[in-house]
Amino acid sequence: MSAQELRIGMVGYAFMGAAHSQAWRTVNRVFDLPLRARMVAVAGQHADRVSAAAHQLGWEESTTDWRTLVDRPDIDVIDICTPGDSHAEIALAALAAGKHVLCEKPLANSLDEARAMASAAAAADARSMCGYNYRRVPAAALMREYVTSGRLGAIRHVRAVYLQDWIVDPAFPLVWRLRKERSGSGALGDIGSHIVDLTQYVTGQSIASVSALTETFVRSRPLPGEAAAGLGGVAATGFGEVTVDDAALFLARFGGGAVGTFEATRFATGRKNGLRIEINGEHGSLAFDLERLNELEYYDARLPGPEQGFRRILVTEPGHPYLSAWWPPGHVIGWEHSFTHQARDFIDAVATGGELRPSFADALGVQLVLDAVERSASAGAWTTV
Ligand code: SOE
């Protein structure tokens, strides 16, 4: 690592790659950090497309071979923004080469891969983190502060949904997110993983057992006509089998005594990116809704009866997580800021040796829950994580 720079090489440049690029571009302009992110090079499969992406997203160079990024002595960090089927290979190579690694969620497509990644990360001198970015929405981070400081007392209920609708149309093509060999699972791993991570983070409790069902409503879809960026796609001729879940629902028991309900679906017609979590405790409740991400709802059951009621905390104060670096109170932020906060924490921890969470071990913990959900759904029985 050079004295003032943290030199980044990113693999993948589609939706998540664009979000990470935005974060690396912005982070030092907002936060005062010991190291300055330098966007050295981005890797992708098609020379012309990755070169255009590099230009648009702000990378100095592009390559069609991610291994050259891992081999370069002038790169300190490998940022993995590819589909899940390449996370393990890239992360293991990067850690072996002494690079710090930021890996998009879910950590891997299988438990074996996730275990290998977690042990390589534990053995490495380099630092690593998995990109569960919603932990870094200020209102979600504040929710954790409230829960872990004991304001709610014992936690009784955790209610979590992550609702999308981008594949409701049966004519939507068979993009990589709908193929198990590329993505590992469907709604479960893609968005269910977020609410598993977020609820475990906010409550400080791990999920111990689950009773689940999964469903695939549309089992055959048109083959995609061209490389689909983001959540888009154009149909070509021919059909292929959908090999992942469209929806995953489960009940959960947390190790600390709370009980939970979880729903992750891509068939919630009209819900574009609806992540909502409510926590009920013995002294109060908290509710977070990503569509109103600058707010946290808080109910304090210890107030005198006539004063009780959910109140809306506008999470834009300088005393709230991450916000002192942004705008004056009341000047709201958005979805992309969670990635900037992720980049902030990554750079800070690499520079200072501070804690870097979620670690690959934390992300393996999420993966164990996803695995239990799949086992429970296929057995039709309560299953231990
Ligand atoms: C698609 O469902 C997706 O882009 C996820 O992959 C992201 O993790 C989520 O933040 C938004 O939706």
Tab-separated table of C-alpha atoms and ligand atoms in Angstrom:
chain	number	residue	atom	x	y	z
A	1	MET	CA	0.000	0.000	0.000
A	2	SER	CA	1.381	3.419	-0.837
A	3	ALA	CA	1.473	6.024	1.936
A	4	GLN	CA	-1.701	7.927	1.169
A	5	GLU	CA	-3.580	5.725	-1.263
A	6	LEU	CA	-5.663	2.592	-1.078
A	7	ARG	CA	-5.540	1.280	-4.615
A	8	ILE	CA	-8.661	-0.560	-5.725
A	9	GLY	CA	-9.203	-3.154	-8.451
A	10	MET	CA	-12.858	-4.027	-9.028
A	11	VAL	CA	-14.192	-7.155	-10.742
A	12	GLY	CA	-17.615	-6.707	-12.392
A	13	TYR	CA	-19.171	-3.410	-13.396
A	14	ALA	CA	-22.938	-3.906	-13.698
A	15	PHE	CA	-25.493	-2.752	-11.124
A	16	MET	CA	-23.441	-3.469	-7.995
A	17	GLY	CA	-20.211	-2.453	-9.699
A	18	ALA	CA	-21.750	0.911	-10.502
A	19	ALA	CA	-22.918	1.313	-6.892
A	20	HIS	CA	-19.445	0.454	-5.545
A	21	SER	CA	-17.789	2.776	-8.074
A	22	GLN	CA	-20.014	5.612	-6.946
A	23	ALA	CA	-18.905	4.906	-3.374
A	24	TRP	CA	-15.159	4.803	-4.129
A	25	ARG	CA	-15.495	8.015	-6.163
A	26	THR	CA	-17.329	9.833	-3.406
A	27	VAL	CA	-15.989	8.537	-0.126
A	28	ASN	CA	-12.942	10.790	0.298
A	29	ARG	CA	-14.883	13.845	-0.793
A	30	VAL	CA	-17.234	13.385	2.139
A	31	PHE	CA	-15.293	11.616	4.864
A	32	ASP	CA	-11.931	12.579	6.302
A	33	LEU	CA	-9.954	9.330	6.077
A	34	PRO	CA	-6.317	8.273	6.536
A	35	LEU	CA	-6.187	6.793	3.007
A	36	ARG	CA	-7.492	8.020	-0.314
A	37	ALA	CA	-9.257	5.458	-2.550
A	38	ARG	CA	-7.731	5.305	-5.998
A	39	MET	CA	-9.787	3.548	-8.664
A	40	VAL	CA	-6.949	1.800	-10.485
A	41	ALA	CA	-8.658	-0.765	-12.715
A	42	VAL	CA	-11.874	-2.649	-13.389
A	43	ALA	CA	-12.192	-6.142	-14.879
A	44	GLY	CA	-15.010	-7.541	-17.008
A	45	GLN	CA	-15.560	-10.147	-19.690
A	46	HIS	CA	-16.041	-8.021	-22.804
A	47	ALA	CA	-13.235	-5.637	-23.746
A	48	ASP	CA	-15.392	-2.929	-25.300
A	49	ARG	CA	-18.019	-2.973	-22.553
A	50	VAL	CA	-15.571	-2.971	-19.655
A	51	SER	CA	-13.593	-0.182	-21.268
A	52	ALA	CA	-16.769	1.895	-21.672
A	53	ALA	CA	-17.729	1.120	-18.066
A	54	ALA	CA	-14.286	2.179	-16.831
A	55	HIS	CA	-14.702	5.483	-18.612
A	56	GLN	CA	-18.211	6.056	-17.317
A	57	LEU	CA	-17.617	4.917	-13.751
A	58	GLY	CA	-14.250	6.589	-13.246
A	59	TRP	CA	-11.669	3.768	-13.376
A	60	GLU	CA	-8.209	4.524	-14.745
A	61	GLU	CA	-7.865	1.240	-16.662
A	62	SER	CA	-9.822	-1.840	-17.664
A	63	THR	CA	-8.971	-5.464	-18.344
A	64	THR	CA	-10.725	-8.650	-19.430
A	65	ASP	CA	-8.698	-10.780	-17.002
A	66	TRP	CA	-9.398	-10.293	-13.290
A	67	ARG	CA	-6.282	-12.335	-12.447
A	68	THR	CA	-4.098	-9.485	-13.651
A	69	LEU	CA	-5.648	-7.308	-10.931
A	70	VAL	CA	-4.784	-9.900	-8.300
A	71	ASP	CA	-1.208	-10.113	-9.606
A	72	ARG	CA	-0.578	-6.370	-9.760
A	73	PRO	CA	1.649	-5.009	-6.988
A	74	ASP	CA	0.045	-1.581	-7.394
A	75	ILE	CA	-3.379	-2.830	-6.278
A	76	ASP	CA	-4.198	-3.187	-2.566
A	77	VAL	CA	-7.896	-4.138	-2.621
A	78	ILE	CA	-9.965	-6.476	-4.772
A	79	ASP	CA	-13.621	-5.452	-4.814
A	80	ILE	CA	-15.791	-8.352	-6.047
A	81	CYS	CA	-19.036	-7.304	-7.762
A	82	THR	CA	-19.615	-10.394	-9.910
A	83	PRO	CA	-22.381	-13.033	-9.745
A	84	GLY	CA	-21.958	-15.481	-6.863
A	85	ASP	CA	-20.428	-18.282	-8.933
A	86	SER	CA	-17.074	-16.482	-9.089
A	87	HIS	CA	-16.893	-14.972	-5.581
A	88	ALA	CA	-14.955	-17.855	-4.017
A	89	GLU	CA	-12.391	-18.210	-6.789
A	90	ILE	CA	-11.627	-14.489	-6.926
A	91	ALA	CA	-11.637	-13.955	-3.154
A	92	LEU	CA	-9.372	-16.943	-2.466
A	93	ALA	CA	-6.900	-15.845	-5.143
A	94	ALA	CA	-6.934	-12.273	-3.866
A	95	LEU	CA	-6.410	-13.243	-0.224
A	96	ALA	CA	-3.592	-15.613	-1.240
A	97	ALA	CA	-1.951	-12.674	-3.039
A	98	GLY	CA	-2.214	-10.550	0.119
A	99	LYS	CA	-4.977	-8.260	-1.155
A	100	HIS	CA	-7.737	-6.869	1.025
A	101	VAL	CA	-11.126	-8.060	-0.215
A	102	LEU	CA	-14.583	-6.523	-0.312
A	103	CYS	CA	-17.047	-9.121	-1.625
A	104	GLU	CA	-20.670	-8.502	-2.619
A	105	LYS	CA	-23.374	-10.526	-0.899
A	106	PRO	CA	-24.307	-13.315	-0.574
A	107	LEU	CA	-20.774	-14.446	0.224
A	108	ALA	CA	-20.866	-17.554	-1.977
A	109	ASN	CA	-23.108	-19.985	-3.823
A	110	SER	CA	-22.496	-22.942	-1.518
A	111	LEU	CA	-21.637	-23.604	2.102
A	112	ASP	CA	-18.367	-25.274	1.113
A	113	GLU	CA	-17.260	-22.155	-0.755
A	114	ALA	CA	-18.349	-19.879	2.078
A	115	ARG	CA	-16.451	-22.001	4.624
A	116	ALA	CA	-13.298	-21.926	2.469
A	117	MET	CA	-13.580	-18.144	2.142
A	118	ALA	CA	-14.118	-17.630	5.872
A	119	SER	CA	-11.103	-19.766	6.783
A	120	ALA	CA	-8.883	-18.093	4.183
A	121	ALA	CA	-9.971	-14.700	5.511
A	122	ALA	CA	-9.248	-15.717	9.106
A	123	ALA	CA	-5.766	-16.939	8.167
A	124	ALA	CA	-4.864	-13.943	5.990
A	125	ASP	CA	-2.985	-10.823	7.046
A	126	ALA	CA	-5.139	-8.864	4.613
A	127	ARG	CA	-8.581	-7.576	5.652
A	128	SER	CA	-11.934	-8.681	4.250
A	129	MET	CA	-15.593	-7.767	4.433
A	130	CYS	CA	-18.869	-8.862	2.842
A	131	GLY	CA	-21.085	-6.174	1.310
A	132	TYR	CA	-24.282	-6.288	3.346
A	133	ASN	CA	-24.711	-2.571	2.742
A	134	TYR	CA	-28.039	-2.059	4.535
A	135	ARG	CA	-26.227	-2.207	7.890
A	136	ARG	CA	-24.869	1.171	6.875
A	137	VAL	CA	-28.121	2.974	6.273
A	138	PRO	CA	-27.995	5.434	9.210
A	139	ALA	CA	-31.527	4.601	10.434
A	140	ALA	CA	-30.721	0.869	10.447
A	141	ALA	CA	-27.477	1.512	12.327
A	142	LEU	CA	-29.429	3.665	14.789
A	143	MET	CA	-31.945	0.855	15.195
A	144	ARG	CA	-29.117	-1.400	16.312
A	145	GLU	CA	-27.874	1.232	18.761
A	146	TYR	CA	-31.343	1.424	20.320
A	147	VAL	CA	-31.721	-2.353	20.570
A	148	THR	CA	-28.242	-3.141	21.859
A	149	SER	CA	-28.357	-0.332	24.412
A	150	GLY	CA	-31.374	-2.096	25.927
A	151	ARG	CA	-34.095	0.471	25.175
A	152	LEU	CA	-36.481	-2.255	24.012
A	153	GLY	CA	-35.597	-4.686	26.799
A	154	ALA	CA	-35.905	-8.341	25.834
A	155	ILE	CA	-36.700	-8.779	22.147
A	156	ARG	CA	-39.847	-10.786	21.479
A	157	HIS	CA	-40.653	-10.401	17.766
A	158	VAL	CA	-38.631	-9.774	14.624
A	159	ARG	CA	-40.710	-9.154	11.497
A	160	ALA	CA	-38.783	-8.798	8.241
A	161	VAL	CA	-39.785	-8.579	4.599
A	162	TYR	CA	-37.830	-7.850	1.440
A	163	LEU	CA	-40.253	-7.408	-1.448
A	164	GLN	CA	-39.505	-6.892	-5.152
A	165	ASP	CA	-41.525	-7.459	-8.332
A	166	TRP	CA	-39.097	-7.322	-11.254
A	167	ILE	CA	-39.874	-10.848	-12.529
A	168	VAL	CA	-43.670	-10.863	-12.126
A	169	ASP	CA	-44.023	-10.878	-15.930
A	170	PRO	CA	-43.600	-14.502	-17.159
A	171	ALA	CA	-42.038	-13.068	-20.341
A	172	PHE	CA	-39.127	-11.631	-18.332
A	173	PRO	CA	-36.029	-13.537	-19.506
A	174	LEU	CA	-33.957	-16.136	-17.717
A	175	VAL	CA	-31.191	-13.808	-16.488
A	176	TRP	CA	-28.319	-15.063	-14.326
A	177	ARG	CA	-30.138	-14.310	-11.087
A	178	LEU	CA	-32.665	-17.026	-12.044
A	179	ARG	CA	-30.083	-19.759	-12.613
A	180	LYS	CA	-28.887	-21.701	-9.590
A	181	GLU	CA	-25.455	-22.465	-11.031
A	182	ARG	CA	-24.787	-18.706	-11.305
A	183	SER	CA	-26.569	-17.270	-8.294
A	184	GLY	CA	-26.783	-20.122	-5.785
A	185	SER	CA	-30.436	-19.434	-5.019
A	186	GLY	CA	-33.161	-16.945	-5.958
A	187	ALA	CA	-34.979	-14.421	-3.808
A	188	LEU	CA	-33.618	-16.291	-0.793
A	189	GLY	CA	-29.927	-15.556	-1.386
A	190	ASP	CA	-30.311	-12.299	-3.294
A	191	ILE	CA	-32.598	-10.392	-0.940
A	192	GLY	CA	-33.475	-12.827	1.876
A	193	SER	CA	-29.777	-12.772	2.793
A	194	HIS	CA	-30.045	-9.007	3.430
A	195	ILE	CA	-32.853	-9.361	5.978
A	196	VAL	CA	-31.117	-12.289	7.670
A	197	ASP	CA	-27.944	-10.234	8.034
A	198	LEU	CA	-29.757	-7.062	9.040
A	199	THR	CA	-31.970	-8.654	11.705
A	200	GLN	CA	-29.052	-10.579	13.202
A	201	TYR	CA	-27.018	-7.360	13.226
A	202	VAL	CA	-29.749	-5.179	14.697
A	203	THR	CA	-30.772	-7.651	17.413
A	204	GLY	CA	-27.303	-9.024	18.159
A	205	GLN	CA	-28.949	-12.462	18.128
A	206	SER	CA	-28.307	-15.316	15.694
A	207	ILE	CA	-31.041	-17.357	14.077
A	208	ALA	CA	-30.966	-20.845	15.593
A	209	SER	CA	-33.715	-22.740	13.733
A	210	VAL	CA	-36.173	-22.199	10.886
A	211	SER	CA	-39.344	-23.584	9.359
A	212	ALA	CA	-39.471	-22.596	5.705
A	213	LEU	CA	-41.188	-22.842	2.363
A	214	THR	CA	-39.926	-21.759	-1.020
A	215	GLU	CA	-41.883	-21.381	-4.265
A	216	THR	CA	-41.073	-20.957	-7.932
A	217	PHE	CA	-44.166	-19.536	-9.605
A	218	VAL	CA	-42.821	-19.324	-13.171
A	219	ARG	CA	-40.731	-22.372	-13.939
A	220	SER	CA	-39.773	-21.702	-17.553
A	221	ARG	CA	-38.725	-18.388	-19.086
A	222	PRO	CA	-37.443	-17.036	-22.416
A	223	LEU	CA	-33.690	-17.203	-22.815
A	224	PRO	CA	-32.006	-13.800	-22.509
A	225	GLY	CA	-31.114	-12.161	-25.807
A	226	GLU	CA	-28.183	-10.044	-24.726
A	227	ALA	CA	-26.093	-9.497	-21.636
A	228	ALA	CA	-28.567	-8.079	-19.155
A	229	ALA	CA	-27.368	-5.198	-17.019
A	230	GLY	CA	-28.765	-4.572	-13.560
A	231	LEU	CA	-32.207	-6.104	-13.217
A	232	GLY	CA	-33.044	-5.669	-16.921
A	233	GLY	CA	-33.048	-8.162	-19.772
A	234	VAL	CA	-34.307	-8.723	-23.312
A	235	ALA	CA	-35.831	-12.034	-24.380
A	236	ALA	CA	-34.481	-13.994	-27.377
A	237	THR	CA	-35.826	-17.241	-28.849
A	238	GLY	CA	-36.156	-20.442	-26.849
A	239	PHE	CA	-37.011	-21.187	-23.243
A	240	GLY	CA	-35.046	-22.403	-20.259
A	241	GLU	CA	-35.823	-23.708	-16.801
A	242	VAL	CA	-35.844	-21.422	-13.771
A	243	THR	CA	-33.746	-23.267	-11.204
A	244	VAL	CA	-34.100	-20.975	-8.193
A	245	ASP	CA	-36.868	-19.891	-5.820
A	246	ASP	CA	-39.043	-16.906	-6.709
A	247	ALA	CA	-40.064	-16.536	-3.063
A	248	ALA	CA	-38.842	-17.808	0.299
A	249	LEU	CA	-40.789	-17.502	3.545
A	250	PHE	CA	-39.785	-18.753	6.959
A	251	LEU	CA	-40.394	-18.677	10.675
A	252	ALA	CA	-37.309	-18.389	12.845
A	253	ARG	CA	-36.234	-18.837	16.441
A	254	PHE	CA	-33.357	-16.618	17.508
A	255	GLY	CA	-30.723	-17.824	19.981
A	256	GLY	CA	-31.591	-14.989	22.386
A	257	GLY	CA	-35.266	-15.975	22.657
A	258	ALA	CA	-36.878	-13.804	19.965
A	259	VAL	CA	-39.127	-15.318	17.313
A	260	GLY	CA	-39.214	-14.044	13.746
A	261	THR	CA	-41.049	-14.099	10.437
A	262	PHE	CA	-39.215	-13.560	7.151
A	263	GLU	CA	-40.471	-13.105	3.606
A	264	ALA	CA	-38.285	-12.575	0.539
A	265	THR	CA	-39.988	-12.449	-2.831
A	266	ARG	CA	-39.647	-11.132	-6.361
A	267	PHE	CA	-43.401	-11.513	-6.893
A	268	ALA	CA	-44.762	-8.773	-4.625
A	269	THR	CA	-46.470	-6.898	-7.452
A	270	GLY	CA	-45.980	-3.162	-7.019
A	271	ARG	CA	-43.206	-3.491	-4.431
A	272	LYS	CA	-39.976	-2.438	-6.130
A	273	ASN	CA	-37.421	-2.633	-3.339
A	274	GLY	CA	-39.437	-2.880	-0.141
A	275	LEU	CA	-37.270	-3.875	2.795
A	276	ARG	CA	-39.044	-3.495	6.134
A	277	ILE	CA	-38.083	-4.630	9.616
A	278	GLU	CA	-40.046	-4.301	12.844
A	279	ILE	CA	-38.742	-5.303	16.257
A	280	ASN	CA	-41.034	-5.632	19.268
A	281	GLY	CA	-39.449	-5.742	22.717
A	282	GLU	CA	-40.736	-5.733	26.283
A	283	HIS	CA	-40.226	-1.948	26.634
A	284	GLY	CA	-40.955	-0.774	23.095
A	285	SER	CA	-40.771	-1.286	19.356
A	286	LEU	CA	-38.774	-0.047	16.366
A	287	ALA	CA	-39.631	-0.111	12.675
A	288	PHE	CA	-37.426	0.605	9.653
A	289	ASP	CA	-38.642	0.907	6.064
A	290	LEU	CA	-36.094	1.270	3.255
A	291	GLU	CA	-38.577	3.291	1.204
A	292	ARG	CA	-38.449	5.880	4.019
A	293	LEU	CA	-34.825	5.329	4.871
A	294	ASN	CA	-34.279	8.658	6.592
A	295	GLU	CA	-36.749	7.710	9.297
A	296	LEU	CA	-36.935	5.329	12.232
A	297	GLU	CA	-40.221	4.644	14.008
A	298	TYR	CA	-39.917	4.246	17.786
A	299	TYR	CA	-42.555	3.303	20.349
A	300	ASP	CA	-41.582	3.704	24.002
A	301	ALA	CA	-43.889	1.627	26.202
A	302	ARG	CA	-42.411	3.206	29.360
A	303	LEU	CA	-43.883	6.625	28.648
A	304	PRO	CA	-47.099	7.515	30.527
A	305	GLY	CA	-50.126	6.090	28.695
A	306	PRO	CA	-51.415	9.357	27.193
A	307	GLU	CA	-47.954	10.084	25.726
A	308	GLN	CA	-47.509	6.713	24.083
A	309	GLY	CA	-47.593	6.155	20.348
A	310	PHE	CA	-45.129	5.509	17.546
A	311	ARG	CA	-43.019	8.544	16.882
A	312	ARG	CA	-40.981	9.212	13.783
A	313	ILE	CA	-37.328	10.013	14.365
A	314	LEU	CA	-35.938	11.886	11.384
A	315	VAL	CA	-32.484	10.313	11.091
A	316	THR	CA	-30.624	13.302	9.650
A	317	GLU	CA	-28.951	14.731	12.759
A	318	PRO	CA	-25.157	15.027	12.997
A	319	GLY	CA	-25.327	12.768	16.077
A	320	HIS	CA	-26.808	9.943	14.006
A	321	PRO	CA	-24.528	7.300	12.451
A	322	TYR	CA	-22.479	8.587	9.475
A	323	LEU	CA	-24.461	11.811	9.127
A	324	SER	CA	-22.129	14.425	10.566
A	325	ALA	CA	-20.118	14.215	7.324
A	326	TRP	CA	-23.113	14.929	5.080
A	327	TRP	CA	-25.637	17.767	5.039
A	328	PRO	CA	-27.295	19.971	7.671
A	329	PRO	CA	-30.153	18.367	9.689
A	330	GLY	CA	-33.219	17.521	7.610
A	331	HIS	CA	-31.277	17.183	4.361
A	332	VAL	CA	-32.049	13.601	3.484
A	333	ILE	CA	-29.813	10.954	1.925
A	334	GLY	CA	-30.540	7.889	-0.278
A	335	TRP	CA	-29.883	4.232	-1.090
A	336	GLU	CA	-26.445	4.814	-2.641
A	337	HIS	CA	-25.095	6.377	0.542
A	338	SER	CA	-25.049	2.979	2.243
A	339	PHE	CA	-22.299	1.958	-0.198
A	340	THR	CA	-20.323	5.122	0.517
A	341	HIS	CA	-20.564	4.353	4.241
A	342	GLN	CA	-19.400	0.811	3.496
A	343	ALA	CA	-16.373	2.191	1.622
A	344	ARG	CA	-15.753	4.621	4.524
A	345	ASP	CA	-15.683	1.834	7.101
A	346	PHE	CA	-13.581	-0.400	4.871
A	347	ILE	CA	-10.914	2.242	4.287
A	348	ASP	CA	-10.887	3.288	7.926
A	349	ALA	CA	-10.482	-0.269	9.226
A	350	VAL	CA	-7.753	-1.104	6.712
A	351	ALA	CA	-5.877	2.056	7.660
A	352	THR	CA	-6.272	1.773	11.432
A	353	GLY	CA	-6.503	-1.993	11.959
A	354	GLY	CA	-10.016	-1.514	13.344
A	355	GLU	CA	-12.829	-4.047	13.302
A	356	LEU	CA	-14.292	-4.790	9.881
A	357	ARG	CA	-17.816	-6.260	9.877
A	358	PRO	CA	-19.618	-8.110	8.449
A	359	SER	CA	-16.566	-10.346	8.236
A	360	PHE	CA	-16.501	-13.402	5.997
A	361	ALA	CA	-17.257	-15.355	9.191
A	362	ASP	CA	-20.390	-13.221	9.750
A	363	ALA	CA	-21.387	-13.778	6.114
A	364	LEU	CA	-20.828	-17.523	6.542
A	365	GLY	CA	-23.297	-17.237	9.439
A	366	VAL	CA	-25.883	-15.805	7.017
A	367	GLN	CA	-25.093	-18.586	4.551
A	368	LEU	CA	-25.756	-21.204	7.243
A	369	VAL	CA	-29.228	-19.721	7.762
A	370	LEU	CA	-29.913	-19.766	3.990
A	371	ASP	CA	-28.828	-23.390	3.879
A	372	ALA	CA	-31.123	-24.277	6.808
A	373	VAL	CA	-34.016	-22.528	5.025
A	374	GLU	CA	-33.467	-24.629	1.893
A	375	ARG	CA	-33.175	-27.831	3.917
A	376	SER	CA	-36.296	-26.981	5.906
A	377	ALA	CA	-38.285	-26.150	2.765
A	378	SER	CA	-37.382	-29.424	1.127
A	379	ALA	CA	-37.970	-31.505	4.268
A	380	GLY	CA	-41.103	-29.595	5.306
A	381	ALA	CA	-39.808	-29.542	8.886
A	382	TRP	CA	-38.210	-27.312	11.510
A	383	THR	CA	-34.469	-27.313	10.863
A	384	THR	CA	-31.523	-26.294	13.029
A	385	VAL	CA	-29.074	-23.769	11.581
B	1	SOE	C1	-31.604	-7.363	-6.906
B	1	SOE	O1	-32.580	-8.055	-6.268
B	1	SOE	C2	-30.842	-6.424	-5.963
B	1	SOE	O2	-30.017	-5.638	-6.764
B	1	SOE	C3	-29.963	-7.158	-4.969
B	1	SOE	O3	-29.003	-7.975	-5.615
B	1	SOE	C4	-29.287	-6.145	-4.075
B	1	SOE	O4	-28.490	-6.778	-3.113
B	1	SOE	C5	-30.358	-5.296	-3.404
B	1	SOE	O5	-29.755	-4.332	-2.608
B	1	SOE	C6	-31.233	-4.628	-4.426
B	1	SOE	O6	-31.766	-5.598	-5.281
